[in-house]
Amino acid sequence: IDWRGEVYSLSRGTGVKTKDLQSRLGDPKALPSTDEAKIQLSERVTPKLKTWAEEAQEKAQQENLAVKYQREQMVQRQRHLRAQLQSEQEQRWQNEELIRAAKTPSGLRGLWGWITGRNKKVREQNEAEIAQATERDRAEKQAVIDRQLAERQRLKARNETLREEQRKRIDALNKDIAHYMAIGGVPPRDVAQRFAQQSRQPTAQPE
């Protein structure tokens, strides 16, 4: 159990088999339960160490809220861009359909075009233009998807870096708290200043 009351698996965290842990620590039944260990831990944490813990938790919460906000903003922006592209493509397709329809002869001109074979040429030209327009629209959509996926990957990488920094900061705090609890719970000035500086470091912001 760490200073936050989080329960961890010793075998998983240390890579030591359960049997070997039992041989070192003795009968698990003779050890305090997790609830008893939490009570013992709370009794040994001094006000200064509690302040450290609260500051670390608050900083992590602020960072996680910033990450959540960044992701929500990105999702909304990307959804809007996709909807905008779809609307523009649909409007363009309708305009092009009107142009293609205008090129197709009707009435007597249509009858004469059927006799002379002109209608067939117009139809073939329209079919070719439709195929080109379909491929163009597909390529535009794919380009947007690729850009948005790349943006998501960049945000994911920044978030993973942030979580790793949080983990290192919490690990260092765990070690400091465990050490100063063992010697009486009074942290020296240089350690307190170092943690205060870490707590004041700015939270990562979106690009």
PDB file of C-alpha atoms in Angstrom:
ATOM      1  CA  ILE A   1       0.000   0.000   0.000  1.00  0.00           C
ATOM      2  CA  ASP A   2       1.354   3.415  -0.907  1.00  0.00           C
ATOM      3  CA  TRP A   3       0.742   6.758   0.815  1.00  0.00           C
ATOM      4  CA  ARG A   4      -2.441   7.260  -1.238  1.00  0.00           C
ATOM      5  CA  GLY A   5      -3.971   4.004   0.018  1.00  0.00           C
ATOM      6  CA  GLU A   6      -3.563   2.318  -3.363  1.00  0.00           C
ATOM      7  CA  VAL A   7      -3.168  -1.455  -3.087  1.00  0.00           C
ATOM      8  CA  TYR A   8      -0.551  -3.177  -5.272  1.00  0.00           C
ATOM      9  CA  SER A   9       0.375  -6.771  -5.974  1.00  0.00           C
ATOM     10  CA  LEU A  10       3.866  -7.478  -4.622  1.00  0.00           C
ATOM     11  CA  SER A  11       4.466 -10.406  -6.941  1.00  0.00           C
ATOM     12  CA  ARG A  12       3.398  -8.420 -10.009  1.00  0.00           C
ATOM     13  CA  GLY A  13       5.198  -5.248  -8.979  1.00  0.00           C
ATOM     14  CA  THR A  14       8.481  -6.906  -7.998  1.00  0.00           C
ATOM     15  CA  GLY A  15       8.496  -9.824 -10.402  1.00  0.00           C
ATOM     16  CA  VAL A  16       8.979 -12.225  -7.469  1.00  0.00           C
ATOM     17  CA  LYS A  17       6.903 -15.381  -7.284  1.00  0.00           C
ATOM     18  CA  THR A  18       4.241 -15.631  -4.583  1.00  0.00           C
ATOM     19  CA  LYS A  19       5.947 -18.648  -3.036  1.00  0.00           C
ATOM     20  CA  ASP A  20       9.243 -16.767  -2.687  1.00  0.00           C
ATOM     21  CA  LEU A  21       7.458 -13.775  -1.162  1.00  0.00           C
ATOM     22  CA  GLN A  22       5.820 -16.011   1.433  1.00  0.00           C
ATOM     23  CA  SER A  23       9.190 -17.488   2.365  1.00  0.00           C
ATOM     24  CA  ARG A  24      10.578 -13.973   2.920  1.00  0.00           C
ATOM     25  CA  LEU A  25       7.576 -12.289   4.544  1.00  0.00           C
ATOM     26  CA  GLY A  26       6.131 -15.258   6.390  1.00  0.00           C
ATOM     27  CA  ASP A  27       2.531 -16.374   6.654  1.00  0.00           C
ATOM     28  CA  PRO A  28       0.276 -13.776   4.961  1.00  0.00           C
ATOM     29  CA  LYS A  29      -2.332 -14.353   7.675  1.00  0.00           C
ATOM     30  CA  ALA A  30       0.124 -13.011  10.247  1.00  0.00           C
ATOM     31  CA  LEU A  31       0.484  -9.734   8.335  1.00  0.00           C
ATOM     32  CA  PRO A  32      -1.914  -6.771   8.668  1.00  0.00           C
ATOM     33  CA  SER A  33      -4.874  -6.740   6.297  1.00  0.00           C
ATOM     34  CA  THR A  34      -5.112  -4.001   3.686  1.00  0.00           C
ATOM     35  CA  ASP A  35      -7.653  -2.117   5.823  1.00  0.00           C
ATOM     36  CA  GLU A  36      -5.421  -2.408   8.899  1.00  0.00           C
ATOM     37  CA  ALA A  37      -2.394  -1.300   6.867  1.00  0.00           C
ATOM     38  CA  LYS A  38      -4.296   1.761   5.616  1.00  0.00           C
ATOM     39  CA  ILE A  39      -5.149   2.739   9.205  1.00  0.00           C
ATOM     40  CA  GLN A  40      -1.537   2.284  10.329  1.00  0.00           C
ATOM     41  CA  LEU A  41      -0.315   4.309   7.366  1.00  0.00           C
ATOM     42  CA  SER A  42      -2.723   7.175   7.996  1.00  0.00           C
ATOM     43  CA  GLU A  43      -1.525   7.381  11.598  1.00  0.00           C
ATOM     44  CA  ARG A  44       2.110   7.751  10.493  1.00  0.00           C
ATOM     45  CA  VAL A  45       1.638  10.336   7.732  1.00  0.00           C
ATOM     46  CA  THR A  46       2.507  13.797   9.113  1.00  0.00           C
ATOM     47  CA  PRO A  47       0.697  17.002   8.033  1.00  0.00           C
ATOM     48  CA  LYS A  48       3.673  17.901   5.817  1.00  0.00           C
ATOM     49  CA  LEU A  49       3.603  14.560   4.056  1.00  0.00           C
ATOM     50  CA  LYS A  50      -0.169  14.831   3.676  1.00  0.00           C
ATOM     51  CA  THR A  51       0.363  18.211   2.024  1.00  0.00           C
ATOM     52  CA  TRP A  52       2.812  16.619  -0.413  1.00  0.00           C
ATOM     53  CA  ALA A  53       0.296  13.907  -1.233  1.00  0.00           C
ATOM     54  CA  GLU A  54      -2.555  16.368  -1.744  1.00  0.00           C
ATOM     55  CA  GLU A  55      -0.431  18.595  -3.992  1.00  0.00           C
ATOM     56  CA  ALA A  56       0.681  15.639  -6.103  1.00  0.00           C
ATOM     57  CA  GLN A  57      -2.893  14.398  -6.501  1.00  0.00           C
ATOM     58  CA  GLU A  58      -4.180  17.877  -7.365  1.00  0.00           C
ATOM     59  CA  LYS A  59      -1.497  18.382 -10.007  1.00  0.00           C
ATOM     60  CA  ALA A  60      -2.248  14.995 -11.577  1.00  0.00           C
ATOM     61  CA  GLN A  61      -5.988  15.755 -11.610  1.00  0.00           C
ATOM     62  CA  GLN A  62      -5.388  19.118 -13.307  1.00  0.00           C
ATOM     63  CA  GLU A  63      -3.189  17.501 -15.919  1.00  0.00           C
ATOM     64  CA  ASN A  64      -5.736  14.760 -16.572  1.00  0.00           C
ATOM     65  CA  LEU A  65      -8.521  17.330 -16.934  1.00  0.00           C
ATOM     66  CA  ALA A  66      -6.376  19.233 -19.443  1.00  0.00           C
ATOM     67  CA  VAL A  67      -5.818  16.014 -21.396  1.00  0.00           C
ATOM     68  CA  LYS A  68      -9.561  15.282 -21.406  1.00  0.00           C
ATOM     69  CA  TYR A  69     -10.339  18.823 -22.574  1.00  0.00           C
ATOM     70  CA  GLN A  70      -7.780  18.612 -25.383  1.00  0.00           C
ATOM     71  CA  ARG A  71      -9.257  15.346 -26.618  1.00  0.00           C
ATOM     72  CA  GLU A  72     -12.852  16.612 -26.478  1.00  0.00           C
ATOM     73  CA  GLN A  73     -11.908  19.741 -28.410  1.00  0.00           C
ATOM     74  CA  MET A  74     -10.073  17.687 -31.018  1.00  0.00           C
ATOM     75  CA  VAL A  75     -13.017  15.278 -31.456  1.00  0.00           C
ATOM     76  CA  GLN A  76     -15.479  18.146 -31.901  1.00  0.00           C
ATOM     77  CA  ARG A  77     -13.216  19.970 -34.344  1.00  0.00           C
ATOM     78  CA  GLN A  78     -12.580  16.856 -36.422  1.00  0.00           C
ATOM     79  CA  ARG A  79     -16.277  15.976 -36.499  1.00  0.00           C
ATOM     80  CA  HIS A  80     -17.095  19.491 -37.719  1.00  0.00           C
ATOM     81  CA  LEU A  81     -14.455  19.289 -40.469  1.00  0.00           C
ATOM     82  CA  ARG A  82     -15.799  15.946 -41.710  1.00  0.00           C
ATOM     83  CA  ALA A  83     -19.376  17.269 -41.745  1.00  0.00           C
ATOM     84  CA  GLN A  84     -18.245  20.402 -43.574  1.00  0.00           C
ATOM     85  CA  LEU A  85     -16.410  18.370 -46.208  1.00  0.00           C
ATOM     86  CA  GLN A  86     -19.437  16.114 -46.731  1.00  0.00           C
ATOM     87  CA  SER A  87     -21.724  19.134 -47.162  1.00  0.00           C
ATOM     88  CA  GLU A  88     -19.345  20.767 -49.659  1.00  0.00           C
ATOM     89  CA  GLN A  89     -18.986  17.551 -51.641  1.00  0.00           C
ATOM     90  CA  GLU A  90     -22.753  17.009 -51.785  1.00  0.00           C
ATOM     91  CA  GLN A  91     -23.334  20.574 -53.022  1.00  0.00           C
ATOM     92  CA  ARG A  92     -20.592  20.244 -55.619  1.00  0.00           C
ATOM     93  CA  TRP A  93     -22.011  16.897 -56.783  1.00  0.00           C
ATOM     94  CA  GLN A  94     -25.456  18.436 -57.282  1.00  0.00           C
ATOM     95  CA  ASN A  95     -23.974  21.295 -59.314  1.00  0.00           C
ATOM     96  CA  GLU A  96     -22.014  18.867 -61.474  1.00  0.00           C
ATOM     97  CA  GLU A  97     -25.118  16.735 -61.999  1.00  0.00           C
ATOM     98  CA  LEU A  98     -26.940  19.777 -63.339  1.00  0.00           C
ATOM     99  CA  ILE A  99     -24.056  20.475 -65.736  1.00  0.00           C
ATOM    100  CA  ARG A 100     -24.045  16.870 -66.953  1.00  0.00           C
ATOM    101  CA  ALA A 101     -27.831  16.907 -67.394  1.00  0.00           C
ATOM    102  CA  ALA A 102     -27.598  20.116 -69.433  1.00  0.00           C
ATOM    103  CA  LYS A 103     -25.189  18.432 -71.842  1.00  0.00           C
ATOM    104  CA  THR A 104     -27.661  15.606 -72.555  1.00  0.00           C
ATOM    105  CA  PRO A 105     -29.888  16.457 -75.566  1.00  0.00           C
ATOM    106  CA  SER A 106     -33.652  16.231 -75.155  1.00  0.00           C
ATOM    107  CA  GLY A 107     -36.689  16.458 -77.423  1.00  0.00           C
ATOM    108  CA  LEU A 108     -35.919  16.476 -81.136  1.00  0.00           C
ATOM    109  CA  ARG A 109     -32.247  17.112 -80.424  1.00  0.00           C
ATOM    110  CA  GLY A 110     -32.260  14.013 -78.254  1.00  0.00           C
ATOM    111  CA  LEU A 111     -33.881  11.973 -81.009  1.00  0.00           C
ATOM    112  CA  TRP A 112     -31.370  13.253 -83.545  1.00  0.00           C
ATOM    113  CA  GLY A 113     -28.549  12.579 -81.094  1.00  0.00           C
ATOM    114  CA  TRP A 114     -29.754   9.009 -80.709  1.00  0.00           C
ATOM    115  CA  ILE A 115     -29.760   8.598 -84.498  1.00  0.00           C
ATOM    116  CA  THR A 116     -26.341  10.151 -84.975  1.00  0.00           C
ATOM    117  CA  GLY A 117     -24.768   8.484 -81.928  1.00  0.00           C
ATOM    118  CA  ARG A 118     -24.085  11.789 -80.165  1.00  0.00           C
ATOM    119  CA  ASN A 119     -26.159  10.723 -77.137  1.00  0.00           C
ATOM    120  CA  LYS A 120     -23.861   7.757 -76.613  1.00  0.00           C
ATOM    121  CA  LYS A 121     -20.780   9.978 -76.620  1.00  0.00           C
ATOM    122  CA  VAL A 122     -22.373  12.361 -74.129  1.00  0.00           C
ATOM    123  CA  ARG A 123     -23.366   9.460 -71.890  1.00  0.00           C
ATOM    124  CA  GLU A 124     -19.868   8.003 -71.990  1.00  0.00           C
ATOM    125  CA  GLN A 125     -18.384  11.412 -71.195  1.00  0.00           C
ATOM    126  CA  ASN A 126     -20.754  11.847 -68.251  1.00  0.00           C
ATOM    127  CA  GLU A 127     -19.919   8.372 -66.933  1.00  0.00           C
ATOM    128  CA  ALA A 128     -16.202   9.169 -67.112  1.00  0.00           C
ATOM    129  CA  GLU A 129     -16.734  12.455 -65.276  1.00  0.00           C
ATOM    130  CA  ILE A 130     -18.792  10.665 -62.603  1.00  0.00           C
ATOM    131  CA  ALA A 131     -16.001   8.138 -62.079  1.00  0.00           C
ATOM    132  CA  GLN A 132     -13.408  10.920 -61.793  1.00  0.00           C
ATOM    133  CA  ALA A 133     -15.598  12.905 -59.396  1.00  0.00           C
ATOM    134  CA  THR A 134     -16.189   9.815 -57.251  1.00  0.00           C
ATOM    135  CA  GLU A 135     -12.461   9.135 -57.012  1.00  0.00           C
ATOM    136  CA  ARG A 136     -11.772  12.816 -56.263  1.00  0.00           C
ATOM    137  CA  ASP A 137     -14.293  12.858 -53.397  1.00  0.00           C
ATOM    138  CA  ARG A 138     -12.929   9.589 -52.002  1.00  0.00           C
ATOM    139  CA  ALA A 139      -9.374  10.963 -52.075  1.00  0.00           C
ATOM    140  CA  GLU A 140     -10.467  14.142 -50.304  1.00  0.00           C
ATOM    141  CA  LYS A 141     -12.187  12.161 -47.564  1.00  0.00           C
ATOM    142  CA  GLN A 142      -9.162   9.896 -47.129  1.00  0.00           C
ATOM    143  CA  ALA A 143      -6.828  12.878 -46.898  1.00  0.00           C
ATOM    144  CA  VAL A 144      -8.947  14.330 -44.076  1.00  0.00           C
ATOM    145  CA  ILE A 145      -9.024  10.960 -42.298  1.00  0.00           C
ATOM    146  CA  ASP A 146      -5.239  10.595 -42.575  1.00  0.00           C
ATOM    147  CA  ARG A 147      -4.640  14.092 -41.178  1.00  0.00           C
ATOM    148  CA  GLN A 148      -7.038  13.519 -38.300  1.00  0.00           C
ATOM    149  CA  LEU A 149      -5.526  10.140 -37.444  1.00  0.00           C
ATOM    150  CA  ALA A 150      -2.073  11.735 -37.398  1.00  0.00           C
ATOM    151  CA  GLU A 151      -3.364  14.450 -35.060  1.00  0.00           C
ATOM    152  CA  ARG A 152      -4.827  11.818 -32.748  1.00  0.00           C
ATOM    153  CA  GLN A 153      -1.525   9.934 -32.702  1.00  0.00           C
ATOM    154  CA  ARG A 154       0.363  13.111 -31.786  1.00  0.00           C
ATOM    155  CA  LEU A 155      -2.057  13.834 -28.949  1.00  0.00           C
ATOM    156  CA  LYS A 156      -1.815  10.225 -27.769  1.00  0.00           C
ATOM    157  CA  ALA A 157       1.987  10.431 -27.727  1.00  0.00           C
ATOM    158  CA  ARG A 158       1.893  13.674 -25.709  1.00  0.00           C
ATOM    159  CA  ASN A 159      -0.567  12.109 -23.268  1.00  0.00           C
ATOM    160  CA  GLU A 160       1.628   9.029 -22.844  1.00  0.00           C
ATOM    161  CA  THR A 161       4.609  11.280 -22.136  1.00  0.00           C
ATOM    162  CA  LEU A 162       2.545  13.161 -19.570  1.00  0.00           C
ATOM    163  CA  ARG A 163       1.435   9.942 -17.855  1.00  0.00           C
ATOM    164  CA  GLU A 164       5.034   8.743 -17.734  1.00  0.00           C
ATOM    165  CA  GLU A 165       6.083  12.042 -16.122  1.00  0.00           C
ATOM    166  CA  GLN A 166       3.262  11.659 -13.599  1.00  0.00           C
ATOM    167  CA  ARG A 167       4.353   8.108 -12.825  1.00  0.00           C
ATOM    168  CA  LYS A 168       7.962   9.152 -12.261  1.00  0.00           C
ATOM    169  CA  ARG A 169       6.880  12.059 -10.078  1.00  0.00           C
ATOM    170  CA  ILE A 170       4.614   9.822  -7.979  1.00  0.00           C
ATOM    171  CA  ASP A 171       7.312   7.146  -7.704  1.00  0.00           C
ATOM    172  CA  ALA A 172       9.807   9.724  -6.448  1.00  0.00           C
ATOM    173  CA  LEU A 173       7.254  11.025  -3.955  1.00  0.00           C
ATOM    174  CA  ASN A 174       6.499   7.482  -2.805  1.00  0.00           C
ATOM    175  CA  LYS A 175      10.179   6.937  -2.045  1.00  0.00           C
ATOM    176  CA  ASP A 176      10.530  10.268  -0.233  1.00  0.00           C
ATOM    177  CA  ILE A 177       7.427   9.711   1.867  1.00  0.00           C
ATOM    178  CA  ALA A 178       8.376   6.138   2.738  1.00  0.00           C
ATOM    179  CA  HIS A 179      11.860   7.279   3.742  1.00  0.00           C
ATOM    180  CA  TYR A 180      10.790  10.190   5.930  1.00  0.00           C
ATOM    181  CA  MET A 181       8.019   8.194   7.519  1.00  0.00           C
ATOM    182  CA  ALA A 182      10.648   5.638   8.488  1.00  0.00           C
ATOM    183  CA  ILE A 183      12.825   8.278  10.152  1.00  0.00           C
ATOM    184  CA  GLY A 184      10.068  10.232  11.822  1.00  0.00           C
ATOM    185  CA  GLY A 185       8.207  11.990   9.038  1.00  0.00           C
ATOM    186  CA  VAL A 186      10.138  15.282   8.979  1.00  0.00           C
ATOM    187  CA  PRO A 187      11.394  16.080   5.448  1.00  0.00           C
ATOM    188  CA  PRO A 188      14.507  18.257   5.158  1.00  0.00           C
ATOM    189  CA  ARG A 189      14.253  21.674   3.529  1.00  0.00           C
ATOM    190  CA  ASP A 190      15.958  20.706   0.250  1.00  0.00           C
ATOM    191  CA  VAL A 191      13.535  17.831  -0.382  1.00  0.00           C
ATOM    192  CA  ALA A 192      10.526  20.017   0.395  1.00  0.00           C
ATOM    193  CA  GLN A 193      11.798  22.692  -1.985  1.00  0.00           C
ATOM    194  CA  ARG A 194      12.426  20.156  -4.744  1.00  0.00           C
ATOM    195  CA  PHE A 195       8.905  18.765  -4.489  1.00  0.00           C
ATOM    196  CA  ALA A 196       7.426  22.273  -4.400  1.00  0.00           C
ATOM    197  CA  GLN A 197       9.254  23.119  -7.629  1.00  0.00           C
ATOM    198  CA  GLN A 198       7.952  19.948  -9.291  1.00  0.00           C
ATOM    199  CA  SER A 199       4.399  20.792  -8.230  1.00  0.00           C
ATOM    200  CA  ARG A 200       4.666  24.254  -9.783  1.00  0.00           C
ATOM    201  CA  GLN A 201       5.862  22.997 -13.168  1.00  0.00           C
ATOM    202  CA  PRO A 202       3.363  23.986 -15.902  1.00  0.00           C
ATOM    203  CA  THR A 203       0.888  21.445 -17.196  1.00  0.00           C
ATOM    204  CA  ALA A 204       1.397  20.325 -20.804  1.00  0.00           C
ATOM    205  CA  GLN A 205      -0.823  22.290 -23.177  1.00  0.00           C
ATOM    206  CA  PRO A 206      -2.084  21.412 -26.673  1.00  0.00           C
ATOM    207  CA  GLU A 207      -0.079  22.512 -29.650  1.00  0.00           C
TER     208      GLU A 207
END
